[in-house]
PDB file of C-alpha atoms and ligand atoms in Angstrom:
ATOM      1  CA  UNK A   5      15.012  -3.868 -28.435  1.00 88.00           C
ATOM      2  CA  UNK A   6      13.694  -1.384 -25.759  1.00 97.00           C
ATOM      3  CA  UNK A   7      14.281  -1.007 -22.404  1.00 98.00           C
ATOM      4  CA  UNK A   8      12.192  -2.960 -19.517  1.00 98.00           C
ATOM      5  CA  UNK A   9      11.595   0.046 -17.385  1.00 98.00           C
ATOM      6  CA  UNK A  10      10.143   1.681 -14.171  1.00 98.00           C
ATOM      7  CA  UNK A  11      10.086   5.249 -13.453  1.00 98.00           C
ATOM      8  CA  UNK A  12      10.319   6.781 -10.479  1.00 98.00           C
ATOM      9  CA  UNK A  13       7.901  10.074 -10.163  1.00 97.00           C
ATOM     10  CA  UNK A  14       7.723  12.646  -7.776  1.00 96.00           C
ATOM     11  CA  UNK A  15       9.137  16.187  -6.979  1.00 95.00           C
ATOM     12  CA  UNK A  16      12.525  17.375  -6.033  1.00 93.00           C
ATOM     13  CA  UNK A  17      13.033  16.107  -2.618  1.00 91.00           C
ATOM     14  CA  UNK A  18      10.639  13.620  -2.525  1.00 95.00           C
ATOM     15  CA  UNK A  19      12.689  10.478  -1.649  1.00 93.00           C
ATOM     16  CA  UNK A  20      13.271   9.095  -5.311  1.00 95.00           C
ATOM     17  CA  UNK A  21      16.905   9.170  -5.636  1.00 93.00           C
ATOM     18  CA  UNK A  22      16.579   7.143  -1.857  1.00 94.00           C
ATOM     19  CA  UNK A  23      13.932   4.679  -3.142  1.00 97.00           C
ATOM     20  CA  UNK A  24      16.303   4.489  -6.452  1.00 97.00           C
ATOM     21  CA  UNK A  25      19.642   3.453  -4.608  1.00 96.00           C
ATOM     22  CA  UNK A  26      18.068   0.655  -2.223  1.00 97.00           C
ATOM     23  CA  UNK A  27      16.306  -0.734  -5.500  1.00 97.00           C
ATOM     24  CA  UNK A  28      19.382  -0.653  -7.560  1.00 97.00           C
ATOM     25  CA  UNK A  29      21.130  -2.974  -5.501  1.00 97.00           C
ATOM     26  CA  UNK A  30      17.858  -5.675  -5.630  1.00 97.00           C
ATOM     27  CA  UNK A  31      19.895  -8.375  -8.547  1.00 96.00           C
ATOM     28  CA  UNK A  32      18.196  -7.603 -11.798  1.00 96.00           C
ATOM     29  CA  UNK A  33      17.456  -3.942 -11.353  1.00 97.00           C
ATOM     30  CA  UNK A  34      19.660  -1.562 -12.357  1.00 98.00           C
ATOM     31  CA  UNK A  35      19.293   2.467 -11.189  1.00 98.00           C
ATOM     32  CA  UNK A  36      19.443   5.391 -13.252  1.00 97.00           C
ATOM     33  CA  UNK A  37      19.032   8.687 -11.671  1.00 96.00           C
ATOM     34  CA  UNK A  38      19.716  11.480 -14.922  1.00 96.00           C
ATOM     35  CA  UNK A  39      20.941  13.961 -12.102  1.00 93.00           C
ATOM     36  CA  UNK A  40      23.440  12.413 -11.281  1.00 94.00           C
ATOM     37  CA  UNK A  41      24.458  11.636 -14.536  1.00 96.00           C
ATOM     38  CA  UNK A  42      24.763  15.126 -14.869  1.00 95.00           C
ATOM     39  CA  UNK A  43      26.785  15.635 -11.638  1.00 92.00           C
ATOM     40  CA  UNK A  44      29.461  13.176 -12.589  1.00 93.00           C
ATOM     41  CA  UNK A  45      30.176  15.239 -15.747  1.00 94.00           C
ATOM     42  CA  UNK A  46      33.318  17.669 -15.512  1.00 94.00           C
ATOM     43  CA  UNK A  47      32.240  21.094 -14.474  1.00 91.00           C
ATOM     44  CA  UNK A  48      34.516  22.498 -17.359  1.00 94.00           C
ATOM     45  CA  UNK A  49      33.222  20.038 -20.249  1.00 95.00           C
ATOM     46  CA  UNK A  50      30.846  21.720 -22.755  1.00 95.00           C
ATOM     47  CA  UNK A  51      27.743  19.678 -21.417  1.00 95.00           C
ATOM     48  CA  UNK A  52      29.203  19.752 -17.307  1.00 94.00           C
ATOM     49  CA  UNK A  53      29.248  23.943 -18.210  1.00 95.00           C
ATOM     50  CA  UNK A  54      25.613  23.978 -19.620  1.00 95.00           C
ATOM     51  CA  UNK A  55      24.409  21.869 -17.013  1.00 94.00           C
ATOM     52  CA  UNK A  56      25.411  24.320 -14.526  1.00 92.00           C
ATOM     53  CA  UNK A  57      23.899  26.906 -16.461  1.00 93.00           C
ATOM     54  CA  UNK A  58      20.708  25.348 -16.456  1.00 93.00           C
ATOM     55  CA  UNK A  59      20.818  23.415 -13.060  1.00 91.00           C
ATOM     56  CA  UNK A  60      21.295  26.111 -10.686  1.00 88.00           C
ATOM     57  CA  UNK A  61      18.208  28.441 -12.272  1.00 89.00           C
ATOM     58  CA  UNK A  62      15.969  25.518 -11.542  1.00 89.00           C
ATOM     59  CA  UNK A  63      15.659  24.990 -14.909  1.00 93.00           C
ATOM     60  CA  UNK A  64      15.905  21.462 -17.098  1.00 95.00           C
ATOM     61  CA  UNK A  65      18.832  21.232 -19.409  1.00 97.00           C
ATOM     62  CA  UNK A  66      18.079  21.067 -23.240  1.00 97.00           C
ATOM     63  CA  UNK A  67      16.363  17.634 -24.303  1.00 97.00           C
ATOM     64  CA  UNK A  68      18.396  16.270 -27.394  1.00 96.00           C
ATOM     65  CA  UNK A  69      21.698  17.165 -24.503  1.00 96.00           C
ATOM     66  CA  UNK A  70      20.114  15.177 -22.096  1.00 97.00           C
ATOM     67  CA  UNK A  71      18.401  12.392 -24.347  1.00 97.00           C
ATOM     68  CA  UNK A  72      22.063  12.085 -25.623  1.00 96.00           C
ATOM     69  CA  UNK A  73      23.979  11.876 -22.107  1.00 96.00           C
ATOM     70  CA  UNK A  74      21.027   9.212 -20.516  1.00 98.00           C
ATOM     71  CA  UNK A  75      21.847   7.320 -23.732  1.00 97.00           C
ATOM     72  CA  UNK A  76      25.254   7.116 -23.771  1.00 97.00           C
ATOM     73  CA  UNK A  77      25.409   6.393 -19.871  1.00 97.00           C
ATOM     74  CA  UNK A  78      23.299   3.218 -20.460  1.00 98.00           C
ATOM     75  CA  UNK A  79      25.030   2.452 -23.734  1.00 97.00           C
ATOM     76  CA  UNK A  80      28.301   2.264 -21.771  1.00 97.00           C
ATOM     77  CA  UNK A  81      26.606   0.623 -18.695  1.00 98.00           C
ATOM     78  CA  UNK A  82      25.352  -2.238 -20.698  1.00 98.00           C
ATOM     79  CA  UNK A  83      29.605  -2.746 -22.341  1.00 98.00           C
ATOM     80  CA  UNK A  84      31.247  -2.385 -19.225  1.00 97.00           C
ATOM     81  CA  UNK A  85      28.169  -5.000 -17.751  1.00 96.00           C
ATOM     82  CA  UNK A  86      27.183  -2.559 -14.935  1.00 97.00           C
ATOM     83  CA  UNK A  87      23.816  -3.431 -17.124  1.00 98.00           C
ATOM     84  CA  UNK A  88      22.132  -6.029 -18.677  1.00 97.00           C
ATOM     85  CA  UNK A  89      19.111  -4.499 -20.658  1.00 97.00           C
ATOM     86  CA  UNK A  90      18.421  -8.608 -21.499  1.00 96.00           C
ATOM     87  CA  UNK A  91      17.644  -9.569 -17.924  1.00 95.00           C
ATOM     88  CA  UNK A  92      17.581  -6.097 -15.620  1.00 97.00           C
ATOM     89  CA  UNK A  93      14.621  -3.779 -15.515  1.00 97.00           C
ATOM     90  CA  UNK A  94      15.810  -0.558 -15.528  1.00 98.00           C
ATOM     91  CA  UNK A  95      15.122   1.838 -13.164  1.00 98.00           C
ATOM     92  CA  UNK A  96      14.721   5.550 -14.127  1.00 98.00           C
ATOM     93  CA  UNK A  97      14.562   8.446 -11.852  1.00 97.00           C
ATOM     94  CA  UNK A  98      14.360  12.099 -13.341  1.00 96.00           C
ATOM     95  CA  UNK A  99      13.696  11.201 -17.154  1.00 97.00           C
ATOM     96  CA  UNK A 100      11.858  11.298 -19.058  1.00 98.00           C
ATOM     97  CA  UNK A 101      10.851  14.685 -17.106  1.00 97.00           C
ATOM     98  CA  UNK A 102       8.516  16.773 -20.073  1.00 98.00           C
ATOM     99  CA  UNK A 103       6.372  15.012 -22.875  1.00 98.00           C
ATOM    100  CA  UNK A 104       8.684  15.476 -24.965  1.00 98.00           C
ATOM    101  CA  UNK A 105      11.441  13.419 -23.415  1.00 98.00           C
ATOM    102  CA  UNK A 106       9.019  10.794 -23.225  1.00 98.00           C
ATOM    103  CA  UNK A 107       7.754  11.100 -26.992  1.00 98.00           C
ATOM    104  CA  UNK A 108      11.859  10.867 -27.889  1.00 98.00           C
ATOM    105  CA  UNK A 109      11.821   7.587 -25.512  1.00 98.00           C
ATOM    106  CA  UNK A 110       9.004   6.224 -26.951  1.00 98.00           C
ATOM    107  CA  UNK A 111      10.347   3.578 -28.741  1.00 97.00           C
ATOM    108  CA  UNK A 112      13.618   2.928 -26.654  1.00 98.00           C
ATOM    109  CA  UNK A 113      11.317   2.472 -23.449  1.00 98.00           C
ATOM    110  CA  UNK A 114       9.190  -0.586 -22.526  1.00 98.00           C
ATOM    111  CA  UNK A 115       7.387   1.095 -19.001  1.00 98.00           C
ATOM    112  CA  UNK A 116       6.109  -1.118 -16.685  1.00 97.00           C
ATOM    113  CA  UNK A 117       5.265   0.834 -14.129  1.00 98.00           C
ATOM    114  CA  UNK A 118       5.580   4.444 -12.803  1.00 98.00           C
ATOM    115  CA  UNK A 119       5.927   4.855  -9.317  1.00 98.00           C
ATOM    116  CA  UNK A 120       4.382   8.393  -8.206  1.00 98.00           C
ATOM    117  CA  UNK A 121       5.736   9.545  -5.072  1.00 98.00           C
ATOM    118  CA  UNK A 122       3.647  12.023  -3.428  1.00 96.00           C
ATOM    119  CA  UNK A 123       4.542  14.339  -0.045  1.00 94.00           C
ATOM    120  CA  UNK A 124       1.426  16.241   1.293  1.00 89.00           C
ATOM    121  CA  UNK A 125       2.892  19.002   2.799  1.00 90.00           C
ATOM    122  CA  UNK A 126       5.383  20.809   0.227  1.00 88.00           C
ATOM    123  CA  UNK A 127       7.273  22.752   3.443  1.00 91.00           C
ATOM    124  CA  UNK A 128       8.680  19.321   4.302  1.00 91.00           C
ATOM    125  CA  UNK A 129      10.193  18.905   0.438  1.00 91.00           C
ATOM    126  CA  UNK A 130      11.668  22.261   0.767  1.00 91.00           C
ATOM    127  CA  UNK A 131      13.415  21.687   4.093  1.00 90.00           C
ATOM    128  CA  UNK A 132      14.780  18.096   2.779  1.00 88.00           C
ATOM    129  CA  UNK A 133      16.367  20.316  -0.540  1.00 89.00           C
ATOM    130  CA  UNK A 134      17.737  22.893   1.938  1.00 89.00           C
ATOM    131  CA  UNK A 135      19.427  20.236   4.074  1.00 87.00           C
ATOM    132  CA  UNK A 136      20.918  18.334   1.266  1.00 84.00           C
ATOM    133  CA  UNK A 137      22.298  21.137  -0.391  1.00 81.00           C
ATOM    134  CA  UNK A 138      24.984  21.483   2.297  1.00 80.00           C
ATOM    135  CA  UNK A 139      25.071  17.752   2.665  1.00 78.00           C
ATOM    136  CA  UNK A 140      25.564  17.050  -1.068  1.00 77.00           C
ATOM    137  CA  UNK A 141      26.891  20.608  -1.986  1.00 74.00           C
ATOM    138  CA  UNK A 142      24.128  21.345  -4.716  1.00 78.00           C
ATOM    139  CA  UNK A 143      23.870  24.396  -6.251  1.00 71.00           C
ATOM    140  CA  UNK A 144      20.414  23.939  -7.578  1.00 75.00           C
ATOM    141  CA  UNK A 145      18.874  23.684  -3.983  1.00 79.00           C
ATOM    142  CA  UNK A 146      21.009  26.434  -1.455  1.00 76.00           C
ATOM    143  CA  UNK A 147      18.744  29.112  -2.556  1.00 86.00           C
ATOM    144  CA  UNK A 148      14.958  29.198  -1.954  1.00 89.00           C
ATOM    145  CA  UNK A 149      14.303  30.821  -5.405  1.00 90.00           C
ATOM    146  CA  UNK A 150      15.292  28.131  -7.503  1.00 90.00           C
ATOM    147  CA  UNK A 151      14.108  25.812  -5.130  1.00 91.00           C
ATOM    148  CA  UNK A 152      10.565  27.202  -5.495  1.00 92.00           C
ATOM    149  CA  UNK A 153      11.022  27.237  -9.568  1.00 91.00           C
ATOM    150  CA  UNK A 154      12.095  23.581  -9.549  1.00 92.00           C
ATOM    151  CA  UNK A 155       8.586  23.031  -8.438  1.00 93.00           C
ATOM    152  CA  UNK A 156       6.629  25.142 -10.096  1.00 94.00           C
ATOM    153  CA  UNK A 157       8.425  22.752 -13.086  1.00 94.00           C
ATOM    154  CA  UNK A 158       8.145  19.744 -11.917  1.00 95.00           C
ATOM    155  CA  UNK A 159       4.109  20.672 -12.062  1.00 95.00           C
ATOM    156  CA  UNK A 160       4.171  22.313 -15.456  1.00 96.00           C
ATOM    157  CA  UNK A 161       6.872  20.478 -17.427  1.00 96.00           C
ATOM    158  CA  UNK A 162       7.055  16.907 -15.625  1.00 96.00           C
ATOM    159  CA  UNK A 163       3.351  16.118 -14.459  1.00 96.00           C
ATOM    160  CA  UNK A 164       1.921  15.772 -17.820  1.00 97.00           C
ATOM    161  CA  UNK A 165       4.049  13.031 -18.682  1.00 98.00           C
ATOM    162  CA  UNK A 166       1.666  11.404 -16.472  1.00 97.00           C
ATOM    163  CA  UNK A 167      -0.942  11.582 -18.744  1.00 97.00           C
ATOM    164  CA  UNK A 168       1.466  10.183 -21.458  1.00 98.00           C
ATOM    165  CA  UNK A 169       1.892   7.299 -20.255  1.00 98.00           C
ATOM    166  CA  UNK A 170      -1.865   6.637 -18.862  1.00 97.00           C
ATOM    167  CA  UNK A 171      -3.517   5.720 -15.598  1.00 96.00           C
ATOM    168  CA  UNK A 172      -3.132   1.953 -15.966  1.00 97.00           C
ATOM    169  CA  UNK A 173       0.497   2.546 -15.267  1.00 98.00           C
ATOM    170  CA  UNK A 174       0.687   4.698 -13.286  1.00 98.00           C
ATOM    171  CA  UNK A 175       1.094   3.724  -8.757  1.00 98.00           C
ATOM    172  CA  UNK A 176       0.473   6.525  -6.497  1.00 98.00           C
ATOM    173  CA  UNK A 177       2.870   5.755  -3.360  1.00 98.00           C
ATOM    174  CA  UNK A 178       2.620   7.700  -0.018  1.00 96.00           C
ATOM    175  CA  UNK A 179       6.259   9.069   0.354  1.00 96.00           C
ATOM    176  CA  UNK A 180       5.034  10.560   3.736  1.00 94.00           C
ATOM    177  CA  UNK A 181       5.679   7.173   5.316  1.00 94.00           C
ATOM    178  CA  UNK A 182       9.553   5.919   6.369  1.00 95.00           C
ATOM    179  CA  UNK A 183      11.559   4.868   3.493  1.00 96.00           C
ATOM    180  CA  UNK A 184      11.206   1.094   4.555  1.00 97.00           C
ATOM    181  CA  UNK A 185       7.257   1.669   3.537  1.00 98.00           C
ATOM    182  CA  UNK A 186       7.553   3.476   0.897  1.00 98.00           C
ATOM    183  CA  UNK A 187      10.505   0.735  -0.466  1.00 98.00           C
ATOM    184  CA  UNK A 188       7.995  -2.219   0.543  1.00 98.00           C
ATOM    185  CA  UNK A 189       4.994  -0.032  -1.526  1.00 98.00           C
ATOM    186  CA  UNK A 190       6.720  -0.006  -4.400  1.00 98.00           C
ATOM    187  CA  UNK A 191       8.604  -3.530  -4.290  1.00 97.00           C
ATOM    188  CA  UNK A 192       4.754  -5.042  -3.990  1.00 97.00           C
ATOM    189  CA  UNK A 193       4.772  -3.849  -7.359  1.00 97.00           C
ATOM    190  CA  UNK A 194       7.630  -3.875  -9.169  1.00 96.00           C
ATOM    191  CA  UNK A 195       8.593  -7.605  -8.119  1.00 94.00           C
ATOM    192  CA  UNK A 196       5.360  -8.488 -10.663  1.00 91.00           C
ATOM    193  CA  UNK A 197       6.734  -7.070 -12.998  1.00 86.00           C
TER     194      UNK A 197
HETATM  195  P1  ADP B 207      15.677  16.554  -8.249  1.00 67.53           P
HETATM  196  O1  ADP B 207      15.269  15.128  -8.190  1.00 67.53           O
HETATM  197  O2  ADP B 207      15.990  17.100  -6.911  1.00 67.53           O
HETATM  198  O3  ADP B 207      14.729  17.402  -9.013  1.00 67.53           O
HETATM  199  P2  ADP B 207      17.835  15.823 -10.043  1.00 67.53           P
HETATM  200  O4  ADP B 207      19.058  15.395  -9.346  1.00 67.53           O
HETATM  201  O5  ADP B 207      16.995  14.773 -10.671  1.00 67.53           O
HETATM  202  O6  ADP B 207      17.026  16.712  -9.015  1.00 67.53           O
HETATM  203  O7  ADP B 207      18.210  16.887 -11.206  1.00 67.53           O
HETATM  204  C1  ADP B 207      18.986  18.022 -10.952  1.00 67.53           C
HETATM  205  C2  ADP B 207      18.981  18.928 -12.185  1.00 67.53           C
HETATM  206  O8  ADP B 207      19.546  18.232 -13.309  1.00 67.53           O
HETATM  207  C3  ADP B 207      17.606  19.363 -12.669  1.00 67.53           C
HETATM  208  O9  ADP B 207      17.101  20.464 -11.980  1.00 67.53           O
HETATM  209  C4  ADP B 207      17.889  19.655 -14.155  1.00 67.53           C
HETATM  210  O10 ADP B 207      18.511  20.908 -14.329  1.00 67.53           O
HETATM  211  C5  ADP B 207      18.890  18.579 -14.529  1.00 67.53           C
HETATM  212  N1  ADP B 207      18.195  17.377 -15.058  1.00 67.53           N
HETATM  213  C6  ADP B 207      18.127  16.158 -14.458  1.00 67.53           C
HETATM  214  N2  ADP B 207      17.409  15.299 -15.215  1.00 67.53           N
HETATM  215  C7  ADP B 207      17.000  15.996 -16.318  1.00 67.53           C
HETATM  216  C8  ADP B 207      16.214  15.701 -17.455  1.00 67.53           C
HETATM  217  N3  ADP B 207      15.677  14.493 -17.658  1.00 67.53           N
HETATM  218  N4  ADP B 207      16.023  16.686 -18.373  1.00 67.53           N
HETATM  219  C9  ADP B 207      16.557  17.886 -18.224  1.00 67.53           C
HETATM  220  N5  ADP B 207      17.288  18.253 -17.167  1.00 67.53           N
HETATM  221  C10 ADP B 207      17.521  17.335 -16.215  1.00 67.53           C
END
């Protein structure tokens, strides 16, 4: 069985993990943002070390490490009935994140829709990262370096999954508006689906 699924596209700092929160609450959707996934692991477990490693160059964390967290996260979701893959349409935010990811997903996703969340002015992306670094004490956005390479990935790496999934799917949302409009852009949508 595969997963009914929207993504949610965009670059660091573009309002996903906001737009992923309000939506997880709607009944029948259920929110899955892989960073955070990654946050809640113990900073001295194997994976919680390498994600660390990774995280705070800007860089994405190996893809069989973070197929096999994602998967394990829903797998214990759906037994402790935080989600029910029968009835909820899940709601992804940060993976799949290269082709790759998305080639190893290809038969555990069923995508409805991606949502791509787009911010004109890249200035305003950078100030949001700097501001929630000391608000949500991340590593991977106090230091304007790594802030710049998380970009610079997010158009080489992450864009051209895009293209994998194909136009027809794909919803370009203004993310310059307030977070009511965007939420009400991409609810138009999604409650089709
Ligand atoms: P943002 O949305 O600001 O880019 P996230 O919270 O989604 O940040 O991710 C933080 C970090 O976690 C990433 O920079 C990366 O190192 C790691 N990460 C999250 N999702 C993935 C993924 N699908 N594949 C590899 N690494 C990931």
């Amino acid at each position: 069985m595969k997963y009914r699924s929207i993504l949610l596209f965009g670059a660091p700092g573009v309002g996903k993990g906001t737009q992923g929160k309000v939506l997880g609450v709607i009944p029948n959707f259920f929110h899955c943002a892989c960073g955070d996934v990654f946050r809640n692991l113990r900073s001295d477990s194997p994976l919680g070390k390498i994600f660390i490693e990774y995280s705070s160059r800007g860089q994405l964390v190996p893809d069989e490490q973070t197929i096999e967290l994602w998967h394990q996260f829903i797998v214990n979701s759906t037994k402790i009935g935080r989600f029910h893959p029968d009835h909820d349409m899940l709601v992804l935010d940060g993976i799949p994140r290269n082709v790759r990811q998305a080639e190893i997903l290809r038969d555990t996703l069923d995508v409805q829709a991606v949502f791509l969340l787009r911010c004109k002015d890249e200035d305003k992306l950078v100030e949001r990262m700097q501001r929630r670094a000391i608000k949500d004490n991340r590593l991977d956005d106090a230091n304007l370096d790594v802030i710049l390479e998380r970009l610079k990935n997010y158009e080489m790496e992450t864009m051209p999954v895009l293209k994998f999934y194909g136009a027809h799917l794909v919803h370009k949302i203004n993310a310059d508006q307030s977070p009511a409009k965007v939420l009400s852009d991409i609810l138009r949508i999604a409650a089709k689906k």
